[in-house]
């Protein structure tokens, strides 16, 4: 009888054994021992993603993910220390242990994956590369920028994307590179370049903050789509599991209508066994990651679901009012989807 029961369970893809509590792994254990997550900010502000005000308070899409990760591991969104680093500094910073994780609109590329000793999570943001141009030059496509000057953020994948795109079309151009976004924007505003190539949300923020926003426009041409992922030092598989299931939890909550406002109500009356396990009412969602079983509940309670984070930092609830675009759930026409919670 027992043999038949086990065989039936295996045939259904179910495990006959109870889940075992996982070793949290060296990175999570180090964060737990320290009591603080070390997360990257920016050397200045990266509008919409990592902004710092005159009192030193950080906000933005990536900062909310840092708070979500701190809540998942330590139970509090306040258990995070934001470390200002440039784009060029982010990789040595995580390798040296100055930060625990890279949450900094970082494209998952082959060279970074294979040559830098890093591991990447599933994409948490689908980043388009667009071109912001001065309206007075009358350019409607990159073909109109022949011989023009591009401003580009140094140390990012944008340099390669522009070179590949323009080279493939035989369009010559000059480039000016800058370490800080503030310098990059000032160069565009002051007319040192004709166009600014970059991450779509960054371009929208740049236009929004221009002295005369109507003097600039984003061309209706996408140079590339780039998966932006969380990244960590290679060799700690459990930490990558935590990063993957953190992103998945934010999407799962959105897909199931679980918000910061109603999470307690849903937890009191979970509509399915999956939601029951997800919110820690029944065991299993945390023990396999070395976390508490209610870690996802704590995250949603602290920062909301994916849509709430997006809308509040770069979307309709923010000053930037960026459409979700490809960052919608697949069921709404986007590219994001939840992993299977079994």
Short mmCIF file of C-alpha atoms in Angstrom, two decimals:
data_model
loop_
_atom_site.label_atom_id
_atom_site.label_comp_id
_atom_site.label_asym_id
_atom_site.label_seq_id
_atom_site.Cartn_x
_atom_site.Cartn_y
_atom_site.Cartn_z
CA UNK A 1 0.00 0.00 0.00
CA UNK A 2 2.80 2.37 1.00
CA UNK A 3 4.66 1.55 -2.23
CA UNK A 4 1.59 2.40 -4.25
CA UNK A 5 1.13 5.69 -2.38
CA UNK A 6 4.74 6.73 -3.02
CA UNK A 7 4.49 5.68 -6.68
CA UNK A 8 1.33 7.76 -7.07
CA UNK A 9 2.99 10.74 -5.44
CA UNK A 10 6.01 10.47 -7.75
CA UNK A 11 3.75 10.14 -10.77
CA UNK A 12 2.10 13.44 -9.78
CA UNK A 13 5.48 15.09 -9.29
CA UNK A 14 4.97 15.33 -5.54
CA UNK A 15 7.54 14.66 -2.86
CA UNK A 16 6.75 11.92 -0.34
CA UNK A 17 9.23 13.34 2.15
CA UNK A 18 8.76 16.49 4.22
CA UNK A 19 10.82 19.50 3.19
CA UNK A 20 14.01 19.88 5.17
CA UNK A 21 15.23 23.19 6.54
CA UNK A 22 18.04 24.39 4.29
CA UNK A 23 21.39 25.68 5.34
CA UNK A 24 21.01 29.43 4.74
CA UNK A 25 24.45 29.46 3.10
CA UNK A 26 27.39 31.76 3.84
CA UNK A 27 25.96 35.01 2.49
CA UNK A 28 22.60 34.84 4.27
CA UNK A 29 24.32 33.62 7.45
CA UNK A 30 26.79 36.52 7.27
CA UNK A 31 23.91 38.99 6.86
CA UNK A 32 22.06 37.39 9.78
CA UNK A 33 25.16 37.54 11.99
CA UNK A 34 25.78 41.18 11.06
CA UNK A 35 22.12 42.12 11.45
CA UNK A 36 22.29 44.41 8.42
CA UNK A 37 22.13 43.96 4.66
CA UNK A 38 24.75 45.94 2.73
CA UNK A 39 23.09 47.10 -0.48
CA UNK A 40 24.33 49.48 -3.18
CA UNK A 41 22.99 52.96 -3.74
CA UNK A 42 24.61 55.33 -6.17
CA UNK A 43 27.31 57.99 -6.17
CA UNK A 44 24.68 60.71 -6.30
CA UNK A 45 21.16 59.89 -7.46
CA UNK A 46 20.03 57.49 -10.16
CA UNK A 47 16.55 58.90 -10.57
CA UNK A 48 13.70 56.50 -10.03
CA UNK A 49 15.95 53.68 -8.86
CA UNK A 50 18.34 55.00 -6.22
CA UNK A 51 17.73 58.59 -5.15
CA UNK A 52 19.17 60.26 -2.09
CA UNK A 53 17.74 63.49 -0.64
CA UNK A 54 19.52 66.28 1.22
CA UNK A 55 18.94 64.44 4.51
CA UNK A 56 20.62 61.27 3.24
CA UNK A 57 17.37 59.29 2.86
CA UNK A 58 17.33 56.82 -0.04
CA UNK A 59 14.35 55.90 -2.22
CA UNK A 60 13.65 54.28 -5.59
CA UNK A 61 12.85 51.00 -7.29
CA UNK A 62 16.17 49.35 -6.44
CA UNK A 63 16.12 50.70 -2.91
CA UNK A 64 12.69 49.09 -2.39
CA UNK A 65 14.16 45.77 -3.55
CA UNK A 66 16.98 46.25 -1.02
CA UNK A 67 14.36 46.80 1.70
CA UNK A 68 12.45 43.73 0.51
CA UNK A 69 15.59 41.58 0.72
CA UNK A 70 16.44 42.91 4.18
CA UNK A 71 12.89 42.07 5.28
CA UNK A 72 13.11 38.56 3.82
CA UNK A 73 16.33 37.78 5.68
CA UNK A 74 16.16 39.97 8.79
CA UNK A 75 12.44 40.72 9.15
CA UNK A 76 12.69 44.49 8.80
CA UNK A 77 12.99 46.93 5.86
CA UNK A 78 15.11 49.13 8.11
CA UNK A 79 17.81 46.47 8.47
CA UNK A 80 19.62 47.71 5.38
CA UNK A 81 22.61 49.97 4.94
CA UNK A 82 22.85 51.67 1.56
CA UNK A 83 26.44 51.94 0.31
CA UNK A 84 26.96 54.59 -2.41
CA UNK A 85 28.91 53.12 -5.34
CA UNK A 86 29.27 54.00 -9.01
CA UNK A 87 28.33 51.60 -11.79
CA UNK A 88 32.02 50.83 -12.34
CA UNK A 89 32.52 50.12 -8.61
CA UNK A 90 29.61 47.70 -8.17
CA UNK A 91 31.45 44.54 -9.28
CA UNK A 92 34.63 44.96 -7.19
CA UNK A 93 32.42 46.10 -4.29
CA UNK A 94 30.48 42.82 -4.21
CA UNK A 95 33.65 40.78 -4.76
CA UNK A 96 35.41 42.46 -1.84
CA UNK A 97 32.38 42.12 0.45
CA UNK A 98 31.77 45.88 0.71
CA UNK A 99 28.22 45.07 -0.40
CA UNK A 100 26.33 41.76 -0.15
CA UNK A 101 24.42 41.97 -3.40
CA UNK A 102 24.16 44.09 -6.55
CA UNK A 103 20.69 45.59 -6.92
CA UNK A 104 21.57 48.34 -9.36
CA UNK A 105 19.81 47.94 -12.75
CA UNK A 106 22.52 45.52 -13.81
CA UNK A 107 22.24 43.78 -17.16
CA UNK A 108 22.80 40.02 -17.20
CA UNK A 109 25.48 39.64 -19.88
CA UNK A 110 27.62 36.66 -20.88
CA UNK A 111 30.92 38.32 -20.03
CA UNK A 112 29.73 39.37 -16.58
CA UNK A 113 28.28 35.91 -15.98
CA UNK A 114 31.39 34.02 -17.06
CA UNK A 115 34.35 36.29 -16.31
CA UNK A 116 33.54 38.24 -13.14
CA UNK A 117 32.81 35.43 -10.70
CA UNK A 118 29.17 36.47 -10.39
CA UNK A 119 25.82 34.70 -10.40
CA UNK A 120 22.67 36.41 -11.60
CA UNK A 121 19.05 36.02 -10.54
CA UNK A 122 16.06 35.81 -12.85
CA UNK A 123 15.40 39.28 -14.37
CA UNK A 124 13.55 41.63 -12.05
CA UNK A 125 13.23 44.45 -14.61
CA UNK A 126 13.13 44.42 -18.43
CA UNK A 127 15.19 47.42 -19.46
CA UNK A 128 14.83 49.02 -22.89
CA UNK A 129 17.67 51.06 -24.38
CA UNK A 130 16.37 54.20 -26.06
CA UNK A 131 17.73 57.50 -27.36
CA UNK A 132 16.83 60.93 -26.00
CA UNK A 133 17.53 63.71 -28.51
CA UNK A 134 17.41 67.48 -28.65
CA UNK A 135 14.18 68.37 -30.42
CA UNK A 136 15.81 71.18 -32.39
CA UNK A 137 17.95 68.82 -34.48
CA UNK A 138 14.83 67.18 -35.93
CA UNK A 139 16.04 63.59 -35.62
CA UNK A 140 13.32 60.95 -35.72
CA UNK A 141 15.57 57.89 -35.96
CA UNK A 142 19.18 56.95 -35.31
CA UNK A 143 19.83 57.26 -39.07
CA UNK A 144 19.34 61.02 -38.63
CA UNK A 145 22.19 61.09 -36.09
CA UNK A 146 24.96 60.42 -38.66
CA UNK A 147 28.10 62.23 -37.42
CA UNK A 148 26.36 63.29 -34.21
CA UNK A 149 27.61 63.14 -30.62
CA UNK A 150 26.21 60.69 -28.05
CA UNK A 151 26.48 61.15 -24.28
CA UNK A 152 26.79 57.77 -22.54
CA UNK A 153 27.17 56.62 -18.92
CA UNK A 154 30.68 55.15 -18.52
CA UNK A 155 31.10 51.57 -17.30
CA UNK A 156 27.68 50.41 -18.46
CA UNK A 157 26.55 48.04 -21.21
CA UNK A 158 25.04 51.03 -23.06
CA UNK A 159 28.40 51.75 -24.72
CA UNK A 160 28.42 48.29 -26.31
CA UNK A 161 24.76 48.41 -27.27
CA UNK A 162 25.18 51.74 -29.07
CA UNK A 163 28.37 50.59 -30.80
CA UNK A 164 26.73 47.34 -31.99
CA UNK A 165 23.52 49.04 -33.12
CA UNK A 166 25.12 51.95 -34.94
CA UNK A 167 27.93 49.80 -36.38
CA UNK A 168 25.48 47.29 -37.82
CA UNK A 169 23.74 50.13 -39.66
CA UNK A 170 26.90 51.90 -40.78
CA UNK A 171 26.06 55.07 -38.86
CA UNK A 172 29.14 56.97 -37.63
CA UNK A 173 29.03 58.92 -34.37
CA UNK A 174 31.20 60.30 -31.58
CA UNK A 175 30.72 59.47 -27.92
CA UNK A 176 31.31 61.37 -24.69
CA UNK A 177 31.28 59.24 -21.54
CA UNK A 178 30.61 60.33 -17.96
CA UNK A 179 30.84 58.54 -14.60
CA UNK A 180 28.03 60.43 -12.87
CA UNK A 181 24.46 60.78 -14.20
CA UNK A 182 24.45 64.41 -13.04
CA UNK A 183 27.40 65.15 -15.35
CA UNK A 184 25.77 63.19 -18.16
CA UNK A 185 22.51 65.13 -17.93
CA UNK A 186 24.30 68.47 -17.66
CA UNK A 187 26.24 67.72 -20.85
CA UNK A 188 22.97 67.08 -22.71
CA UNK A 189 21.22 70.11 -21.26
CA UNK A 190 24.22 72.32 -22.15
CA UNK A 191 24.31 71.13 -25.75
CA UNK A 192 27.61 69.23 -25.56
CA UNK A 193 25.91 66.26 -27.24
CA UNK A 194 23.06 65.74 -29.67
CA UNK A 195 21.68 62.61 -28.07
CA UNK A 196 21.80 60.62 -24.87
CA UNK A 197 21.59 56.86 -25.17
CA UNK A 198 20.51 54.97 -22.11
CA UNK A 199 18.10 53.01 -20.03
CA UNK A 200 14.54 54.04 -20.97
CA UNK A 201 13.40 54.95 -17.44
CA UNK A 202 16.57 56.98 -16.91
CA UNK A 203 15.89 58.90 -20.11
CA UNK A 204 12.32 59.66 -19.02
CA UNK A 205 13.62 60.98 -15.71
CA UNK A 206 16.27 63.00 -17.51
CA UNK A 207 13.66 64.60 -19.74
CA UNK A 208 11.33 65.22 -16.77
CA UNK A 209 14.09 67.09 -14.93
CA UNK A 210 15.35 69.10 -17.89
CA UNK A 211 15.19 72.91 -17.59
CA UNK A 212 12.87 72.77 -20.61
CA UNK A 213 11.44 69.23 -21.00
CA UNK A 214 9.85 70.14 -24.35
CA UNK A 215 13.34 70.71 -25.75
CA UNK A 216 13.96 66.94 -25.68
CA UNK A 217 12.16 63.85 -26.87
CA UNK A 218 12.63 60.09 -26.70
CA UNK A 219 12.78 58.59 -30.18
CA UNK A 220 10.36 55.77 -30.95
CA UNK A 221 13.18 53.32 -31.57
CA UNK A 222 14.41 50.64 -29.19
CA UNK A 223 18.08 49.72 -29.52
CA UNK A 224 17.86 46.68 -27.26
CA UNK A 225 15.99 44.99 -24.44
CA UNK A 226 18.17 44.01 -21.53
CA UNK A 227 17.28 41.73 -18.62
CA UNK A 228 18.21 43.50 -15.40
CA UNK A 229 19.05 41.05 -12.64
CA UNK A 230 20.17 40.92 -9.05
CA UNK A 231 23.75 39.64 -8.77
CA UNK A 232 25.95 38.13 -6.10
CA UNK A 233 29.30 36.43 -5.69
CA UNK A 234 29.48 33.05 -7.41
CA UNK A 235 29.47 29.93 -5.26
CA UNK A 236 26.53 30.53 -2.91
CA UNK A 237 23.60 28.82 -4.62
CA UNK A 238 21.22 29.29 -1.70
CA UNK A 239 21.62 33.07 -1.84
CA UNK A 240 20.72 33.02 -5.55
CA UNK A 241 17.66 30.92 -4.60
CA UNK A 242 16.69 33.62 -2.10
CA UNK A 243 17.09 36.35 -4.73
CA UNK A 244 15.03 34.39 -7.27
CA UNK A 245 12.22 33.65 -4.84
CA UNK A 246 12.21 37.22 -3.56
CA UNK A 247 11.44 38.50 -7.06
CA UNK A 248 8.98 35.68 -7.58
CA UNK A 249 7.19 36.49 -4.33
CA UNK A 250 6.62 40.10 -5.36
CA UNK A 251 5.19 38.90 -8.70
CA UNK A 252 3.16 36.09 -7.08
CA UNK A 253 1.57 38.59 -4.73
CA UNK A 254 0.61 40.86 -7.63
CA UNK A 255 -0.77 37.96 -9.66
CA UNK A 256 -2.90 36.84 -6.71
CA UNK A 257 -4.12 40.33 -5.75
CA UNK A 258 -2.19 40.37 -2.47
CA UNK A 259 -1.24 43.93 -1.53
CA UNK A 260 0.36 45.75 1.35
CA UNK A 261 -3.12 46.87 2.41
CA UNK A 262 -4.92 43.52 2.29
CA UNK A 263 -2.16 41.02 3.13
CA UNK A 264 -3.43 40.55 6.71
CA UNK A 265 -6.97 39.92 5.47
CA UNK A 266 -5.75 37.41 2.86
CA UNK A 267 -3.55 35.72 5.43
CA UNK A 268 -6.52 35.31 7.76
CA UNK A 269 -8.57 33.68 4.98
CA UNK A 270 -6.17 32.30 2.33
CA UNK A 271 -8.04 31.36 -0.86
CA UNK A 272 -5.76 28.44 -1.80
CA UNK A 273 -3.15 26.09 -0.39
CA UNK A 274 -0.47 27.93 -2.41
CA UNK A 275 -1.37 31.31 -0.91
CA UNK A 276 -1.61 29.69 2.53
CA UNK A 277 1.95 28.38 2.21
CA UNK A 278 3.17 31.62 0.57
CA UNK A 279 2.04 33.69 3.55
CA UNK A 280 3.43 31.28 6.12
CA UNK A 281 0.10 30.02 7.43
CA UNK A 282 1.28 26.50 6.63
CA UNK A 283 4.99 25.58 6.68
CA UNK A 284 7.35 25.14 3.76
CA UNK A 285 7.94 28.44 1.98
CA UNK A 286 10.82 29.51 4.19
CA UNK A 287 12.42 26.35 5.49
CA UNK A 288 13.74 25.31 2.08
CA UNK A 289 15.60 28.63 1.84
CA UNK A 290 16.83 28.79 5.42
CA UNK A 291 14.38 31.64 6.14
CA UNK A 292 11.34 31.99 8.36
CA UNK A 293 8.13 30.59 6.85
CA UNK A 294 6.44 34.00 7.02
CA UNK A 295 9.22 35.86 5.20
CA UNK A 296 7.09 36.58 2.10
CA UNK A 297 4.25 37.90 4.30
CA UNK A 298 6.73 40.22 6.00
CA UNK A 299 8.01 41.45 2.62
CA UNK A 300 4.55 42.26 1.21
CA UNK A 301 3.54 43.88 4.50
CA UNK A 302 6.69 46.05 4.43
CA UNK A 303 7.03 47.10 0.76
CA UNK A 304 3.99 45.80 -1.16
CA UNK A 305 3.88 43.65 -4.28
CA UNK A 306 5.75 44.21 -7.57
CA UNK A 307 3.12 46.55 -9.02
CA UNK A 308 3.06 48.64 -5.86
CA UNK A 309 6.85 49.02 -5.90
CA UNK A 310 6.86 49.90 -9.59
CA UNK A 311 4.01 52.40 -9.42
CA UNK A 312 5.38 54.12 -6.34
CA UNK A 313 8.92 54.61 -7.64
CA UNK A 314 8.90 54.93 -11.44
CA UNK A 315 5.27 54.31 -12.51
CA UNK A 316 2.00 56.19 -12.40
CA UNK A 317 2.25 56.91 -8.69
CA UNK A 318 5.61 58.62 -9.11
CA UNK A 319 6.63 61.86 -10.79
CA UNK A 320 8.06 59.86 -13.72
CA UNK A 321 4.78 58.12 -14.67
CA UNK A 322 6.46 55.44 -16.75
CA UNK A 323 4.16 52.81 -18.28
CA UNK A 324 4.81 49.24 -17.13
CA UNK A 325 5.50 48.20 -20.73
CA UNK A 326 7.31 44.86 -20.90
CA UNK A 327 7.41 44.85 -17.10
CA UNK A 328 3.75 43.94 -16.91
CA UNK A 329 2.75 40.42 -15.96
CA UNK A 330 2.48 38.09 -18.97
CA UNK A 331 -1.29 37.98 -18.44
CA UNK A 332 -1.39 41.75 -19.07
CA UNK A 333 0.85 41.59 -22.17
CA UNK A 334 4.23 41.87 -20.45
CA UNK A 335 7.20 39.55 -20.06
CA UNK A 336 7.14 38.88 -16.32
CA UNK A 337 5.70 35.70 -14.87
CA UNK A 338 5.69 33.77 -11.62
CA UNK A 339 7.58 30.56 -10.96
CA UNK A 340 5.63 27.53 -9.78
CA UNK A 341 5.05 27.50 -6.04
CA UNK A 342 4.71 23.83 -5.18
#
